[in-house]
mmCIF file of C-alpha atoms in Angstrom:
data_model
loop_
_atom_site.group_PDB
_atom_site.id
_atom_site.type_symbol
_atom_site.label_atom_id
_atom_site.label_comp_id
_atom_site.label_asym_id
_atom_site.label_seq_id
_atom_site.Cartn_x
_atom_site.Cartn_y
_atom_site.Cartn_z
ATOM 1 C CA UNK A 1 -1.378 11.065 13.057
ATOM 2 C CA UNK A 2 1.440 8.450 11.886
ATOM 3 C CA UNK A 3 2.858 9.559 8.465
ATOM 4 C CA UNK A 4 5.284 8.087 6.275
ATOM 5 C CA UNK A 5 7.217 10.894 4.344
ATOM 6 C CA UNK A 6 8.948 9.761 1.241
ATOM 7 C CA UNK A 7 11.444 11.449 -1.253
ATOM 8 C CA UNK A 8 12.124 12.391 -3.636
ATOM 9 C CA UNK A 9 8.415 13.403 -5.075
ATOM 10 C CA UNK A 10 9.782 12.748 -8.731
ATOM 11 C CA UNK A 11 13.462 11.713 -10.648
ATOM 12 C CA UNK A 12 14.346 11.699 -13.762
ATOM 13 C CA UNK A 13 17.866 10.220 -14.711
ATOM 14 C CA UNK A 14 20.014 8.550 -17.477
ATOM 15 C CA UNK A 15 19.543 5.303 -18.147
ATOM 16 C CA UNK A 16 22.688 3.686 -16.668
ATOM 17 C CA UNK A 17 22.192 5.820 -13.563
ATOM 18 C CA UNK A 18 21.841 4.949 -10.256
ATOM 19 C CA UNK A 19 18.515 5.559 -7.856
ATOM 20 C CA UNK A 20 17.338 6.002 -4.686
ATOM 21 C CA UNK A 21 13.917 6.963 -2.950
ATOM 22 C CA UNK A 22 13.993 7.592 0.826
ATOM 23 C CA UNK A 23 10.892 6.573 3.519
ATOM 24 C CA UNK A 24 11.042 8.260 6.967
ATOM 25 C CA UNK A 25 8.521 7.425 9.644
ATOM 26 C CA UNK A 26 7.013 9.593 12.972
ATOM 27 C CA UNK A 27 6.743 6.625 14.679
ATOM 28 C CA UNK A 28 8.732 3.050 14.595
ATOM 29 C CA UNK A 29 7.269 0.552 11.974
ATOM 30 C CA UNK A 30 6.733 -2.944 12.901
ATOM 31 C CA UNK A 31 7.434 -3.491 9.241
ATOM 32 C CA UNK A 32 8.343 -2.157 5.778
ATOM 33 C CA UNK A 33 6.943 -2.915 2.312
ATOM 34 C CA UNK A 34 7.291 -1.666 -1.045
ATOM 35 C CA UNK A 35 5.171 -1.574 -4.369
ATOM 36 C CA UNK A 36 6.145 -0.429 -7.979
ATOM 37 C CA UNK A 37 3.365 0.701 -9.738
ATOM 38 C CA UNK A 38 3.653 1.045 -13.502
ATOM 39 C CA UNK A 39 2.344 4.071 -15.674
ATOM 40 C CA UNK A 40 -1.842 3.151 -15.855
ATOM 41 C CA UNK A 41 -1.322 0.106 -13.690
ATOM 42 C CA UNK A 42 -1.371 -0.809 -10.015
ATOM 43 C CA UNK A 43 1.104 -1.301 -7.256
ATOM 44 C CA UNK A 44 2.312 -4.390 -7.105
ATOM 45 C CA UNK A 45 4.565 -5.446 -4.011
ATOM 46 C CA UNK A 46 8.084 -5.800 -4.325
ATOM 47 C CA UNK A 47 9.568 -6.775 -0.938
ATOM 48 C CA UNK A 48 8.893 -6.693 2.696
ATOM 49 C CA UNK A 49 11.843 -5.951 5.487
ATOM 50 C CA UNK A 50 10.996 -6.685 9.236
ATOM 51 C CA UNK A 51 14.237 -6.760 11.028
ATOM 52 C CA UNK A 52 16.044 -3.867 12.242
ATOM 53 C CA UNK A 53 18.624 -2.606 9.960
ATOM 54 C CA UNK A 54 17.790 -5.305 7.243
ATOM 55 C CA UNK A 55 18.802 -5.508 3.610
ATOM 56 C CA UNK A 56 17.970 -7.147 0.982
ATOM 57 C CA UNK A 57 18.611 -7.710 -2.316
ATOM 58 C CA UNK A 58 16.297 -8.081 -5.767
ATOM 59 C CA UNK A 59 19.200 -8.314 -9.001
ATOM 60 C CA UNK A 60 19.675 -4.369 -9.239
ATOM 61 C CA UNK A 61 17.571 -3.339 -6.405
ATOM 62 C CA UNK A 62 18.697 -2.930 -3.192
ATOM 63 C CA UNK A 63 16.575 -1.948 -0.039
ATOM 64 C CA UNK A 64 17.390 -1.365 3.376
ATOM 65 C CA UNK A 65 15.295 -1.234 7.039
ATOM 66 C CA UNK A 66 17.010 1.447 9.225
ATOM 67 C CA UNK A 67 18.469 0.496 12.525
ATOM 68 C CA UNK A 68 15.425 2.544 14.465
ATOM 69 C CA UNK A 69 12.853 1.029 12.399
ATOM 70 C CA UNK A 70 11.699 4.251 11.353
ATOM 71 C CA UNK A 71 13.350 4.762 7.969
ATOM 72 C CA UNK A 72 14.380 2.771 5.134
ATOM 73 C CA UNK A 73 15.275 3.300 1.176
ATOM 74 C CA UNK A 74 15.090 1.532 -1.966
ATOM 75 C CA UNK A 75 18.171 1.731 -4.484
ATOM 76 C CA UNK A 76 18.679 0.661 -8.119
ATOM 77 C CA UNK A 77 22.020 0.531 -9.992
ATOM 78 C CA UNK A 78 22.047 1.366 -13.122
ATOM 79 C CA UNK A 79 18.953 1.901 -14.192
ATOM 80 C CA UNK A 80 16.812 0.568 -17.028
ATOM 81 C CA UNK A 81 13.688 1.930 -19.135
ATOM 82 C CA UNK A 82 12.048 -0.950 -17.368
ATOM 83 C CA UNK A 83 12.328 0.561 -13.754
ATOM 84 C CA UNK A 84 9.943 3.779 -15.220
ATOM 85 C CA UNK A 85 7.325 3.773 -12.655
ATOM 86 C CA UNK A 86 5.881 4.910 -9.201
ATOM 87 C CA UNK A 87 7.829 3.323 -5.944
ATOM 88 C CA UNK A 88 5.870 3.312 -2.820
ATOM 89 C CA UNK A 89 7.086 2.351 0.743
ATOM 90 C CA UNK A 90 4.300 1.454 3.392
ATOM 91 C CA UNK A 91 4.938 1.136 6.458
ATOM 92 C CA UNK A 92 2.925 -1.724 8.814
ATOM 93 C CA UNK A 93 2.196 -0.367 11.910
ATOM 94 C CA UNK A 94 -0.449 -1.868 14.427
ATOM 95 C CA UNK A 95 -1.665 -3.479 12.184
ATOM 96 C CA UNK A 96 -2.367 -1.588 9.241
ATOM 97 C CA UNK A 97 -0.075 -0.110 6.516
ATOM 98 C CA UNK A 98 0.861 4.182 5.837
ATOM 99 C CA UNK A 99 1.907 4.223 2.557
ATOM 100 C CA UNK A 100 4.425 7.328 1.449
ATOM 101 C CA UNK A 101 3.216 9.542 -1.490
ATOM 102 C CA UNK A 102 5.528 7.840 -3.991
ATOM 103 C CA UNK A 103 8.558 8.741 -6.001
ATOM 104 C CA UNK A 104 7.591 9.109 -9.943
ATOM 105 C CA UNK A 105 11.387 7.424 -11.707
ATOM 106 C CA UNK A 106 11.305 8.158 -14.858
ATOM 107 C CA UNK A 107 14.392 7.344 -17.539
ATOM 108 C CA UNK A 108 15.649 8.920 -20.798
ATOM 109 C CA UNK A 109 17.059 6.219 -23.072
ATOM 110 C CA UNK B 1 -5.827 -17.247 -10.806
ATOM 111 C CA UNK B 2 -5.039 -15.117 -7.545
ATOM 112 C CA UNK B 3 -6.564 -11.999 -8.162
ATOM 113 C CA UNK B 4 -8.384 -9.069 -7.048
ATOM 114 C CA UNK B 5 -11.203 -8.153 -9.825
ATOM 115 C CA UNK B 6 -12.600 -4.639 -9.426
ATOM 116 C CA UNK B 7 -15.601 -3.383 -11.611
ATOM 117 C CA UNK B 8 -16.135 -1.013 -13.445
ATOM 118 C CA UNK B 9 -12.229 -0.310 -14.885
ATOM 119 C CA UNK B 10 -13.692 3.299 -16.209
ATOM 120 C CA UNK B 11 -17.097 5.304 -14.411
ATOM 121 C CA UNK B 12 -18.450 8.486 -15.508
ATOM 122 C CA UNK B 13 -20.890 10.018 -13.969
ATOM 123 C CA UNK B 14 -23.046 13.059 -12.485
ATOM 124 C CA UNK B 15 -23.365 14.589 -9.327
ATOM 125 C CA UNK B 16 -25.568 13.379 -6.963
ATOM 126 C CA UNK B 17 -26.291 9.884 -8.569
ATOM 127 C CA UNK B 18 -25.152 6.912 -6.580
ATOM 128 C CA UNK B 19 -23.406 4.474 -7.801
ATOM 129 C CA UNK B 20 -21.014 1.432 -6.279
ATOM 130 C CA UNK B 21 -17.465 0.242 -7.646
ATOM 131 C CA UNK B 22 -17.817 -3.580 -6.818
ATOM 132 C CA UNK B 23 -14.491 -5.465 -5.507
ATOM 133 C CA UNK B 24 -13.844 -9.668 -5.513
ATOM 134 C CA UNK B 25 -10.803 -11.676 -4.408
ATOM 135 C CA UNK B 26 -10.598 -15.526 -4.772
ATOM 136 C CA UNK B 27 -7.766 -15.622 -2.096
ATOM 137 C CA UNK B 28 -9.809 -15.686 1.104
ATOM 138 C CA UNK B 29 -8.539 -12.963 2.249
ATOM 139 C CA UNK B 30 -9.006 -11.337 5.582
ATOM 140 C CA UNK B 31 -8.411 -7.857 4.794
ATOM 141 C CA UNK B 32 -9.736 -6.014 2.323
ATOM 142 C CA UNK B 33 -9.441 -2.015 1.664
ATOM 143 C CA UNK B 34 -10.040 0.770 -0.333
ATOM 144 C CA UNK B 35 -7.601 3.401 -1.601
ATOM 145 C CA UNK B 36 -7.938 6.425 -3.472
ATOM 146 C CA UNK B 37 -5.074 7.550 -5.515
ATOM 147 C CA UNK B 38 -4.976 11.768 -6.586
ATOM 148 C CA UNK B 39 -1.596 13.043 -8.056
ATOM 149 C CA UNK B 40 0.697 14.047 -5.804
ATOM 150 C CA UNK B 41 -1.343 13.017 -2.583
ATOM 151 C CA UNK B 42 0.004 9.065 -3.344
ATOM 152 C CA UNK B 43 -2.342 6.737 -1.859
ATOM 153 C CA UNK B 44 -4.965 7.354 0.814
ATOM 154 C CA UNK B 45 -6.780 4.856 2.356
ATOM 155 C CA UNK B 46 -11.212 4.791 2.521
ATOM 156 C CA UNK B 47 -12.180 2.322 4.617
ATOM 157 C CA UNK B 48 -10.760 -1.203 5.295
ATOM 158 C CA UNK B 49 -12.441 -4.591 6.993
ATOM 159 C CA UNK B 50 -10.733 -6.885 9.086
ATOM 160 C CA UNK B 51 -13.519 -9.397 8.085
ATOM 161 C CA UNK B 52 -16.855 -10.083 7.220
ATOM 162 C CA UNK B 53 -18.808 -7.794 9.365
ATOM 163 C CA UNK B 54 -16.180 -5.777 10.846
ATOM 164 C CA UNK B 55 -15.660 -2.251 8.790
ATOM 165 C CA UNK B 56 -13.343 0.763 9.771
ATOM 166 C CA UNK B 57 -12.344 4.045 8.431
ATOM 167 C CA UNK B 58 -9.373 5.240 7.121
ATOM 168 C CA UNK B 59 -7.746 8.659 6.837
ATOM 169 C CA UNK B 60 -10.523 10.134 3.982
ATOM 170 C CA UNK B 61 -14.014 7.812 4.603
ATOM 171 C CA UNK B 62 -16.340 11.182 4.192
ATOM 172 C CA UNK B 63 -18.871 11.162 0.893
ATOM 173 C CA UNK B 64 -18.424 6.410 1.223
ATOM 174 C CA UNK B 65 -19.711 3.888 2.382
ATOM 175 C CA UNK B 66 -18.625 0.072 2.077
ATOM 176 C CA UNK B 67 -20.106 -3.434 3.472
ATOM 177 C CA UNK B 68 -18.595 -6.699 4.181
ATOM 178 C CA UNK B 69 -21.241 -9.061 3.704
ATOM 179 C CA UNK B 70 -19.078 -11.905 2.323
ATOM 180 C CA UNK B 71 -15.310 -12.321 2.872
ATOM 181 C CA UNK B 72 -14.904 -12.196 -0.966
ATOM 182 C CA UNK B 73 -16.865 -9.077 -1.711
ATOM 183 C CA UNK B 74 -15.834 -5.429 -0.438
ATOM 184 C CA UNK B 75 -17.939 -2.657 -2.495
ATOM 185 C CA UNK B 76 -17.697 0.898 -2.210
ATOM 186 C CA UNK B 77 -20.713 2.941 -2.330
ATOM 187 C CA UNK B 78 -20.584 6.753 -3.472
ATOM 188 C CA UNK B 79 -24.305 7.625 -2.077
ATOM 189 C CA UNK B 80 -24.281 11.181 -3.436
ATOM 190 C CA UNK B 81 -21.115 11.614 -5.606
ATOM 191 C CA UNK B 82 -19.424 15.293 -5.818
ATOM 192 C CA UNK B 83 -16.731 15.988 -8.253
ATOM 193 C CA UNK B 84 -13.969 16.031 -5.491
ATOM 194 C CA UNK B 85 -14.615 12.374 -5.650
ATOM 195 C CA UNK B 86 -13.020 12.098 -9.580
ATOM 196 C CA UNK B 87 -10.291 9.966 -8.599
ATOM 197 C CA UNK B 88 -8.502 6.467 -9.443
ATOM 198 C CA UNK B 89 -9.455 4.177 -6.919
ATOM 199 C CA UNK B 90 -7.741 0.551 -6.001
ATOM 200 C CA UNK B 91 -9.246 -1.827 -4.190
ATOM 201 C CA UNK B 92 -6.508 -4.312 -2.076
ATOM 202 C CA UNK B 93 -6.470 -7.486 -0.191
ATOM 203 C CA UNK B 94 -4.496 -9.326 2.258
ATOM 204 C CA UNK B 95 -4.169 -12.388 4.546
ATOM 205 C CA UNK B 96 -5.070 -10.619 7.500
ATOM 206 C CA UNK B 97 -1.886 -10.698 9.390
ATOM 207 C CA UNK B 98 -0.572 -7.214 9.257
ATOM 208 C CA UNK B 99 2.997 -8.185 8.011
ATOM 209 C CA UNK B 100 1.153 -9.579 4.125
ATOM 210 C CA UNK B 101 1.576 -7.722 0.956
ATOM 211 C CA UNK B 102 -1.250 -6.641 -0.475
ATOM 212 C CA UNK B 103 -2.931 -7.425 -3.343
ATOM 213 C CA UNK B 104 -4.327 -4.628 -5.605
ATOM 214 C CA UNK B 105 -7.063 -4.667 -8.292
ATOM 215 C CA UNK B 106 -6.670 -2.802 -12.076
ATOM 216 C CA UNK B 107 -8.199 -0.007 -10.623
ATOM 217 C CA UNK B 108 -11.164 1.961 -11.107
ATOM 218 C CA UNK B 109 -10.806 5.225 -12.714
ATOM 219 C CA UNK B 110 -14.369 7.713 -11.657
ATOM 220 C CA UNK B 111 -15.099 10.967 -12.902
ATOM 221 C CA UNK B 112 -17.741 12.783 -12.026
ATOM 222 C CA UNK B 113 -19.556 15.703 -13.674
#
C-alpha cells in the first residue's frame, strides 16, 4: 500500500543547531502537510505545500515540496528549546492523508 | 472556540469490557477520523467518515467500531478490548476537501488490563 517513509526516527542536537527531517513517498502526493506535536500533546498543523517543488517559509522553518511530488523536508535554523517535539509529514493522496512515523527533535540547552 | 473535544482524556480498563471514547467538533466538519498513536509506529489511522452515514476503514480497523450518526459526533467503540489495544488515541477533523489540515483532539490515553 502507499507509505510515507520519514527520517530521521529521532535527533538530538545543540541548541543553535540546525535541523532537518526528510518525507519520501511510493507514490506522487497530491499534497503535503505537516504537524508538530509537543511532548503529551497533539499534532497540530504547521503548513501545507501543493505545488511542485514549493517552498515556504515559517521565521526559522523552512519546508520544501520536491519537484516529483513525492518527497519533501522540513528545516529549522538554529534551533530553540521551543522546537522539542514530534514533526510529522502527511501526505494527501486521493483524498485521504499517510502520515510518516515522525521524527522525535529533541535539544540540549 | 474551534475545537475537537474528545472524552475521556485518561481510560483504564479490563479485558473484554466495552467501552466507547466519544469525539465532538463545533466546526462542521466533513471528515472526521480516528488515529492510534504507539511509539515508534507514528500515527495509524482506525476508521474515518466522509459524512454522516458514510464510514470506512483505515490501515488497523480490527478489535473497532465507529458510527456517524451526526456530523458533529464520531465515537469509537472497543466492543471487546484486548491489551494490544493500550494505546493513545486522537481523534481529527477536517473540512472535507482532501487538501484541509486537520484538526486533532487532546487525546485519549487507554490502557487496558
Amino acid at each position: 500500500g502507499q507509505q510515507v517513509m520519514q527520517i530521521p526516527q529521532y535527533q538530538h542536537v545543540q541548541e543553535g543547531e540546525d535541523f532537518t527531517t526528510y518525507c519520501n513517498s511510493s507514490t506522487t502526493l497530491s499534497n503535503i502537510q505537516w504537524y508538530k506535536q509537543r511532548p503529551g500533546g497533539h499534532p497540530v498543523f504547521l503548513i501545507q505545500l501543493v505545488k511542485s517543488g514549493e517552498v515556504k517559509k515559517q521565521k526559522r522553518l523552512t519546508f520544501q515540496f520536491g519537484e516529483a511530488k513525492k518527497n519533501s523536508s522540513l528545516h529549522i535554523t538554529a534551533t530553540q528549546t521551543t522546537d522539542v517535539g514530534t514533526y510529522f509529514c502527511a501526505g494527501g493522496s486521493q483524498g485521504n492523508l499517510i502520515f510518516g512515523k515522525g521524527t522525535k527533535l529533541s535539544v540540549k540547552p | 472556540e474551534a475545537q475537537v473535544t474528545q472524552n475521556p482524556r485518561y481510560l483504564i480498563t479490563v479485558t473484554g469490557k466495552k467501552l466507547t471514547v466519544t469525539c465532538s467538533q463545533n466546526m462542521n466538519h466533513e471528515y472526521m477520523s480516528w488515529y492510534r498513536q504507539d511509539p515508534g509506529l507514528g500515527l495509524r489511522q482506525i476508521y474515518y467518515s466522509m459524512n454522516v452515514e458514510v464510514t470506512d476503514k483505515g490501515d488497523v480497523p480490527e478489535g473497532y467500531k465507529v458510527s456517524r450518526k451526526e456530523k458533529r459526533n464520531f465515537p469509537l467503540i472497543l466492543e471487546s478490548p484486548s491489551p494490544n489495544q493500550t494505546s493513545l488515541y486522537f481523534c481529527a477533523s477536517r473540512v472535507g476537501a482532501g487538501n484541509s489540515p486537520l484538526h486533532f483532539g487532546n487525546g485519549t490515553r487507554l490502557t487496558v488490563t
